[in-house]
Amino acid sequence: MRILLQSLKTLLFITFITPLLYSQAGKIAGRVVDATTKEPLGLVNIIVEGTGLGAASNMEGYYNILNVPPGTYNIKASAIGFNSVINKSVRVSIDLTTKINFELAETSAMLNKEVVVIATKPLVTKDLTSSTALIGADEISVLPVTEFQDVLKLKAGNVGGSVRGGRKGEVVYAIDGVPMTDVYDGGTVVDVSTGSIQELQFISGAFNAEYGRALSGYVNIATKDGNNKFEGSVSSYLGDYLSNHTGIFRGINKFNPTSIRDFEGSVSGPIVPNKLYFYGNVRYIYFGGWLYGKKVFNPWDITTNLGSSYPIEQRYNIQKTGNGDLVSMNWNEKIYGQGKLSYRPFKDVKVTYNYILDNVKYQDYDQSFSYDPEGNYRKFRKGNTNILGITHTLGSSTFYQLNLSYFYKMYRQYVYEDYNDSRYTNTALLGEAPADVPSFNTGGTQNGHFKRSTSTIGVKYDITSQVTQAHQLKAGVEFNRHNLSFDNITLYQDASLGDPQTTRNPYAQMRLPDVNDPSTNLNIDIYKRNPIEFSTYLQDKIELNELIINLGVRFDYFHPDGKLLVDPTDPDIYRPRKASNIAETIEQRRTHWYKDPTDKKKFSPRLGVAFPITERGVVHFSYGHFFQIPNFDLLYQNPEFKFSQGTGNVGIAGNSDLNPQQTISGEIGLQQALSDDISVDLTGYFRDIRNLAGTRADEITMAGGAGTYSQYVNSDFGFVKGVILTVNKRLSNNWSATIDYTYQTAKGNASDPAATRNEKVNNQQPEIQLVRLDWDQTHTVNVTFSFVSDDNWGASIIGSYGSGFPYTPSQSLNISSLLTNSELKPTTFNVDLRAYKDFMFKQFKLSVFLRVYNLFDTENMNGVYSDSGTADFTETEYLQKQKNLPALVNTLSEYYRVPTNYSEPRRVEFGASIFF
């Protein structure tokens, strides 16, 4: 903790001598000159209308307006003796400088007329030093998307959910400048509604020093604010799947227009004009899903094997009490709410409070429960965020912001909420399906109860100052204290009731395992951890006439709050292997069994350069070192190192002493405007990935030769390189379009942290060289096209193409590691459509719309059989057919046509929105 105290002292020093920046705002800057003489004009007032923001030009005519939230504004310049000039529709984006120059004419020359200029967004962003996609609310609203993740998938560098070849959990999500990523698995705490987003910033290049805890990408979500104008909207849509692929998707040909139903409303405006504003958004959605099971069996149904002396047709007595109804097995129900208050108690102070609730109930499809859907897990996810922000402007060139945040995310899964629910069935029922032919479960329930939660209290302090016209210094500090709670319990059969295989009681009472009982505590994992993260950064944005430089350095500190083994060869405190430890009580062992991990500290330099080569062309370059603590589930897995007695590899243990994972990233690119409405961005990049969490091949042998186990270490590595091409045709002549193309190779020694251990357990040769990673798709193309008519109607489409992800053919197993991921799955192609018609009324606008996903109902294959490279056929199914055995439970086609191996079928949604 000493380094933390030293860093806090450094922070106090930085705070008083260095200006800092609020990362969710942009800047407006430029120069004011006399329209006739072109001489600079000083003391000209430049204001951002409707915000209270503004500045005065200096004697050289230059001005800077800091801390401008992302959005579209009117900028007005005025001075005594000169006609005012208004630049309308000026777009401001996060972290970027919007250049607006003014030419003011003397009043006598223009007869005191106000000059209005309609601004157009520059096709080339000259101060962009790394690959960044900026998507505004207006752009999101016209696309056939419902969630912000759908927008991210369209951007170059995002391949199959992996950003520039990175693993899951390497992207940080921030809301209004505050990171809101679940440190347990790297997922989102809440999924912000697209209707609440003012601007979405997706950084996939080498991002600046102010952004930490990420290896692959950074997503900034700026949410909407209220203002002096009352505004609102109400929207609703219904829908279902419209497909004839009944051989894959059970019951998909039955169209129910209320299977999908969404209701959303938002409102904003003043509570106290010019002082207190509000914004609110609520949403309810029920998503019926497209993966159905059939209720042939109930969980309590019993299947009895009468013995091999009977022919197969008579060998099993199968109880069926289900009603045969089709039941959705990937449904989703969500309640979302957001409330945001903005208060200006003084002219130079702004206080905001933002609360978001995201409550989701859902189920994931499990093929084995297709005929026993009531026995599958129900899942629950709840997240809420609280952000209190204070912005204080210290002068025309300096302001700071303090953010206090608290977020909480909880995830649970179970069949029945009560551990003692009498509907839990005998554990034997899950294994009673006929073994002679491939069969779904004929009864039984999942018996696990899983609950975990992550809560984080955070403090983030940022301040900025435009030191000179060319230098904008940034620095910041962030402190986060996490609270992780984890409960993983598997109910077990009460042995006092006798052998469940012979008693055959479907309601045999299930019991909770005892954490201190070695006979049952392998069925329970419970821990609480309170790790701490601290970071600070310093950065200078240098804006010269022909050169923009982002130069910075970042420091990160991590206190893991975990446990390490003193003697790894005797890991299990409840089942010791060494004689000297067996003789002790558990309390005695605790005094010498564990030790503390070390704190982690890292410095990471960052550099970004943009060099305008013409008025329409900019070359950009960026390079940096990036560090990230592995997802916390890898640190704390199996926290008490419990392993069963046995031979071979008996499991994996987490490692709270893992070092930060490292990526060295670099890119060079060109932005070029080809015409007044077409631009192109071509960028080449690389990522040298080191110290990823993995499982080493040399397993840890337990004392007495009682089996081995694996532990996560920093053993995995990779290298990614690629080229991205983005072509943008902005709206003109009633249409706009984008093309995002990614050419990429992503190689490493393992796609998953546990891959090396799993290969060893399966008697395969672990990879010690670079092979194709699971998400290594060479060619990825996304195309959007939008048409807006002069008669208030329009349409947009999204087209996507992928050249295929790799898989390992089964014939390569145990032959050569060179064949890992050596074959490709089939290519994929998809088209989505949105069409709308607006009706204008005096007080409101009515918009009716139609959305169709997978317009052509294409059967894209997400998963394949390793012996065929397709989801439509496997040699195992062929061999089973040759046996000509009866279908006792299900057909072979039902068993081997796994619907999750295929993409979502055609989905049709229709609805209406009212804007007022």
PDB file of C-alpha atoms in Angstrom, residues 390-540:
ATOM      1  CA  ILE A 390     -19.326  17.882 -10.328  1.00  0.00           C
ATOM      2  CA  THR A 391     -17.815  20.158 -12.965  1.00  0.00           C
ATOM      3  CA  HIS A 392     -16.206  23.419 -11.848  1.00  0.00           C
ATOM      4  CA  THR A 393     -14.910  25.972 -14.325  1.00  0.00           C
ATOM      5  CA  LEU A 394     -11.946  27.826 -12.834  1.00  0.00           C
ATOM      6  CA  GLY A 395     -11.502  30.271 -15.683  1.00  0.00           C
ATOM      7  CA  SER A 396     -11.755  30.611 -19.423  1.00  0.00           C
ATOM      8  CA  SER A 397      -9.137  27.917 -19.948  1.00  0.00           C
ATOM      9  CA  THR A 398      -9.367  25.616 -16.924  1.00  0.00           C
ATOM     10  CA  PHE A 399     -11.977  23.353 -15.376  1.00  0.00           C
ATOM     11  CA  TYR A 400     -12.049  20.167 -13.342  1.00  0.00           C
ATOM     12  CA  GLN A 401     -14.521  17.373 -12.806  1.00  0.00           C
ATOM     13  CA  LEU A 402     -15.033  15.047  -9.867  1.00  0.00           C
ATOM     14  CA  ASN A 403     -17.011  11.832 -10.415  1.00  0.00           C
ATOM     15  CA  LEU A 404     -18.211   9.678  -7.548  1.00  0.00           C
ATOM     16  CA  SER A 405     -19.636   6.365  -8.669  1.00  0.00           C
ATOM     17  CA  TYR A 406     -21.136   3.195  -7.321  1.00  0.00           C
ATOM     18  CA  PHE A 407     -22.259   0.264  -9.402  1.00  0.00           C
ATOM     19  CA  TYR A 408     -23.606  -3.155  -8.592  1.00  0.00           C
ATOM     20  CA  LYS A 409     -24.083  -6.208 -10.775  1.00  0.00           C
ATOM     21  CA  MET A 410     -25.633  -9.476  -9.668  1.00  0.00           C
ATOM     22  CA  TYR A 411     -25.992 -12.700 -11.604  1.00  0.00           C
ATOM     23  CA  ARG A 412     -27.894 -15.798 -10.491  1.00  0.00           C
ATOM     24  CA  GLN A 413     -28.871 -19.096 -12.047  1.00  0.00           C
ATOM     25  CA  TYR A 414     -30.996 -21.933 -10.732  1.00  0.00           C
ATOM     26  CA  VAL A 415     -34.028 -24.047 -11.616  1.00  0.00           C
ATOM     27  CA  TYR A 416     -35.909 -23.180  -8.419  1.00  0.00           C
ATOM     28  CA  GLU A 417     -34.967 -20.294  -6.158  1.00  0.00           C
ATOM     29  CA  ASP A 418     -35.451 -22.176  -2.877  1.00  0.00           C
ATOM     30  CA  TYR A 419     -32.707 -24.710  -2.127  1.00  0.00           C
ATOM     31  CA  ASN A 420     -35.312 -26.842  -0.376  1.00  0.00           C
ATOM     32  CA  ASP A 421     -37.877 -26.730  -3.159  1.00  0.00           C
ATOM     33  CA  SER A 422     -39.505 -30.158  -3.291  1.00  0.00           C
ATOM     34  CA  ARG A 423     -39.536 -30.049  -7.090  1.00  0.00           C
ATOM     35  CA  TYR A 424     -35.790 -30.702  -7.235  1.00  0.00           C
ATOM     36  CA  THR A 425     -35.476 -34.268  -8.452  1.00  0.00           C
ATOM     37  CA  ASN A 426     -33.288 -37.251  -7.819  1.00  0.00           C
ATOM     38  CA  THR A 427     -29.857 -36.753  -9.373  1.00  0.00           C
ATOM     39  CA  ALA A 428     -30.200 -40.123 -11.116  1.00  0.00           C
ATOM     40  CA  LEU A 429     -32.980 -38.874 -13.391  1.00  0.00           C
ATOM     41  CA  LEU A 430     -30.607 -36.790 -15.550  1.00  0.00           C
ATOM     42  CA  GLY A 431     -28.763 -39.955 -16.564  1.00  0.00           C
ATOM     43  CA  GLU A 432     -31.670 -42.246 -17.333  1.00  0.00           C
ATOM     44  CA  ALA A 433     -32.206 -41.481 -21.014  1.00  0.00           C
ATOM     45  CA  PRO A 434     -31.779 -44.584 -23.203  1.00  0.00           C
ATOM     46  CA  ALA A 435     -28.079 -45.167 -23.768  1.00  0.00           C
ATOM     47  CA  ASP A 436     -28.490 -47.380 -26.832  1.00  0.00           C
ATOM     48  CA  VAL A 437     -29.548 -44.504 -29.099  1.00  0.00           C
ATOM     49  CA  PRO A 438     -28.711 -40.775 -28.948  1.00  0.00           C
ATOM     50  CA  SER A 439     -31.416 -39.288 -26.709  1.00  0.00           C
ATOM     51  CA  PHE A 440     -32.366 -36.063 -24.978  1.00  0.00           C
ATOM     52  CA  ASN A 441     -32.941 -36.051 -21.217  1.00  0.00           C
ATOM     53  CA  THR A 442     -36.123 -37.840 -20.215  1.00  0.00           C
ATOM     54  CA  GLY A 443     -36.428 -36.127 -16.827  1.00  0.00           C
ATOM     55  CA  GLY A 444     -34.466 -34.485 -14.044  1.00  0.00           C
ATOM     56  CA  THR A 445     -33.364 -30.993 -13.101  1.00  0.00           C
ATOM     57  CA  GLN A 446     -30.102 -29.092 -13.017  1.00  0.00           C
ATOM     58  CA  ASN A 447     -29.080 -29.072  -9.352  1.00  0.00           C
ATOM     59  CA  GLY A 448     -26.727 -26.105  -9.217  1.00  0.00           C
ATOM     60  CA  HIS A 449     -27.296 -22.769  -7.473  1.00  0.00           C
ATOM     61  CA  PHE A 450     -24.957 -20.044  -8.623  1.00  0.00           C
ATOM     62  CA  LYS A 451     -24.842 -16.458  -7.460  1.00  0.00           C
ATOM     63  CA  ARG A 452     -22.177 -13.829  -7.837  1.00  0.00           C
ATOM     64  CA  SER A 453     -22.074 -10.089  -7.473  1.00  0.00           C
ATOM     65  CA  THR A 454     -19.654  -7.255  -8.157  1.00  0.00           C
ATOM     66  CA  SER A 455     -19.954  -3.851  -6.548  1.00  0.00           C
ATOM     67  CA  THR A 456     -17.498  -1.016  -7.042  1.00  0.00           C
ATOM     68  CA  ILE A 457     -17.074   2.308  -5.312  1.00  0.00           C
ATOM     69  CA  GLY A 458     -15.078   4.699  -7.456  1.00  0.00           C
ATOM     70  CA  VAL A 459     -13.621   8.192  -7.353  1.00  0.00           C
ATOM     71  CA  LYS A 460     -12.446   9.804 -10.580  1.00  0.00           C
ATOM     72  CA  TYR A 461     -10.949  13.268 -10.775  1.00  0.00           C
ATOM     73  CA  ASP A 462     -10.162  15.086 -14.022  1.00  0.00           C
ATOM     74  CA  ILE A 463      -9.238  18.670 -14.761  1.00  0.00           C
ATOM     75  CA  THR A 464      -8.153  20.503 -17.928  1.00  0.00           C
ATOM     76  CA  SER A 465      -6.489  23.718 -18.898  1.00  0.00           C
ATOM     77  CA  GLN A 466      -5.527  25.180 -22.221  1.00  0.00           C
ATOM     78  CA  VAL A 467      -2.064  26.263 -21.130  1.00  0.00           C
ATOM     79  CA  THR A 468      -1.247  27.889 -24.455  1.00  0.00           C
ATOM     80  CA  GLN A 469      -2.966  27.979 -27.783  1.00  0.00           C
ATOM     81  CA  ALA A 470      -0.955  24.883 -28.760  1.00  0.00           C
ATOM     82  CA  HIS A 471      -0.803  22.904 -25.493  1.00  0.00           C
ATOM     83  CA  GLN A 472      -3.692  21.268 -23.688  1.00  0.00           C
ATOM     84  CA  LEU A 473      -2.355  19.367 -20.705  1.00  0.00           C
ATOM     85  CA  LYS A 474      -4.348  16.523 -19.216  1.00  0.00           C
ATOM     86  CA  ALA A 475      -3.974  14.489 -16.095  1.00  0.00           C
ATOM     87  CA  GLY A 476      -6.265  12.476 -13.915  1.00  0.00           C
ATOM     88  CA  VAL A 477      -6.587  10.047 -11.087  1.00  0.00           C
ATOM     89  CA  GLU A 478      -8.965   7.179 -10.385  1.00  0.00           C
ATOM     90  CA  PHE A 479      -9.525   4.956  -7.358  1.00  0.00           C
ATOM     91  CA  ASN A 480     -11.780   1.891  -7.297  1.00  0.00           C
ATOM     92  CA  ARG A 481     -12.559  -0.522  -4.484  1.00  0.00           C
ATOM     93  CA  HIS A 482     -14.279  -3.684  -5.657  1.00  0.00           C
ATOM     94  CA  ASN A 483     -16.361  -6.096  -3.635  1.00  0.00           C
ATOM     95  CA  LEU A 484     -16.727  -9.540  -5.230  1.00  0.00           C
ATOM     96  CA  SER A 485     -19.063 -12.124  -3.764  1.00  0.00           C
ATOM     97  CA  PHE A 486     -19.221 -15.640  -5.181  1.00  0.00           C
ATOM     98  CA  ASP A 487     -21.457 -18.599  -4.244  1.00  0.00           C
ATOM     99  CA  ASN A 488     -21.413 -21.741  -6.383  1.00  0.00           C
ATOM    100  CA  ILE A 489     -23.360 -24.614  -4.841  1.00  0.00           C
ATOM    101  CA  THR A 490     -24.383 -27.972  -6.242  1.00  0.00           C
ATOM    102  CA  LEU A 491     -27.098 -29.779  -4.280  1.00  0.00           C
ATOM    103  CA  TYR A 492     -26.350 -33.419  -3.489  1.00  0.00           C
ATOM    104  CA  GLN A 493     -28.414 -36.494  -2.819  1.00  0.00           C
ATOM    105  CA  ASP A 494     -29.071 -37.348   0.829  1.00  0.00           C
ATOM    106  CA  ALA A 495     -27.220 -40.641   1.317  1.00  0.00           C
ATOM    107  CA  SER A 496     -29.504 -41.557   4.243  1.00  0.00           C
ATOM    108  CA  LEU A 497     -32.317 -42.153   1.733  1.00  0.00           C
ATOM    109  CA  GLY A 498     -30.394 -45.014   0.203  1.00  0.00           C
ATOM    110  CA  ASP A 499     -28.965 -45.539  -3.258  1.00  0.00           C
ATOM    111  CA  PRO A 500     -30.834 -43.215  -5.611  1.00  0.00           C
ATOM    112  CA  GLN A 501     -30.329 -45.721  -8.409  1.00  0.00           C
ATOM    113  CA  THR A 502     -32.409 -48.306  -6.551  1.00  0.00           C
ATOM    114  CA  THR A 503     -34.849 -46.216  -4.524  1.00  0.00           C
ATOM    115  CA  ARG A 504     -35.944 -44.455  -7.745  1.00  0.00           C
ATOM    116  CA  ASN A 505     -37.705 -41.736  -5.793  1.00  0.00           C
ATOM    117  CA  PRO A 506     -37.911 -38.711  -8.083  1.00  0.00           C
ATOM    118  CA  TYR A 507     -38.444 -36.435  -5.100  1.00  0.00           C
ATOM    119  CA  ALA A 508     -35.556 -37.741  -2.986  1.00  0.00           C
ATOM    120  CA  GLN A 509     -34.603 -34.728  -0.883  1.00  0.00           C
ATOM    121  CA  MET A 510     -31.591 -32.714  -2.036  1.00  0.00           C
ATOM    122  CA  ARG A 511     -29.173 -31.334   0.532  1.00  0.00           C
ATOM    123  CA  LEU A 512     -26.946 -28.291   0.824  1.00  0.00           C
ATOM    124  CA  PRO A 513     -23.246 -29.151   1.068  1.00  0.00           C
ATOM    125  CA  ASP A 514     -21.358 -28.126   4.204  1.00  0.00           C
ATOM    126  CA  VAL A 515     -18.355 -25.902   3.524  1.00  0.00           C
ATOM    127  CA  ASN A 516     -16.423 -27.528   6.388  1.00  0.00           C
ATOM    128  CA  ASP A 517     -17.363 -31.137   5.604  1.00  0.00           C
ATOM    129  CA  PRO A 518     -14.756 -32.793   3.352  1.00  0.00           C
ATOM    130  CA  SER A 519     -17.335 -35.349   2.230  1.00  0.00           C
ATOM    131  CA  THR A 520     -19.533 -32.668   0.590  1.00  0.00           C
ATOM    132  CA  ASN A 521     -17.593 -29.401   0.289  1.00  0.00           C
ATOM    133  CA  LEU A 522     -16.316 -30.163  -3.209  1.00  0.00           C
ATOM    134  CA  ASN A 523     -19.866 -29.144  -4.150  1.00  0.00           C
ATOM    135  CA  ILE A 524     -19.484 -25.621  -2.814  1.00  0.00           C
ATOM    136  CA  ASP A 525     -17.248 -22.630  -3.595  1.00  0.00           C
ATOM    137  CA  ILE A 526     -17.759 -19.419  -1.631  1.00  0.00           C
ATOM    138  CA  TYR A 527     -15.524 -16.372  -1.437  1.00  0.00           C
ATOM    139  CA  LYS A 528     -15.517 -12.632  -0.881  1.00  0.00           C
ATOM    140  CA  ARG A 529     -12.686 -10.445  -2.147  1.00  0.00           C
ATOM    141  CA  ASN A 530     -12.012  -6.708  -1.972  1.00  0.00           C
ATOM    142  CA  PRO A 531      -9.318  -5.820  -4.540  1.00  0.00           C
ATOM    143  CA  ILE A 532      -8.253  -2.195  -5.046  1.00  0.00           C
ATOM    144  CA  GLU A 533      -7.237  -0.372  -8.225  1.00  0.00           C
ATOM    145  CA  PHE A 534      -5.576   3.015  -8.492  1.00  0.00           C
ATOM    146  CA  SER A 535      -4.367   4.872 -11.576  1.00  0.00           C
ATOM    147  CA  THR A 536      -3.105   8.257 -12.647  1.00  0.00           C
ATOM    148  CA  TYR A 537      -2.063   9.700 -15.988  1.00  0.00           C
ATOM    149  CA  LEU A 538      -0.486  12.776 -17.517  1.00  0.00           C
ATOM    150  CA  GLN A 539      -0.961  13.788 -21.125  1.00  0.00           C
ATOM    151  CA  ASP A 540      -0.263  16.707 -23.424  1.00  0.00           C
TER     152      ASP A 540
END
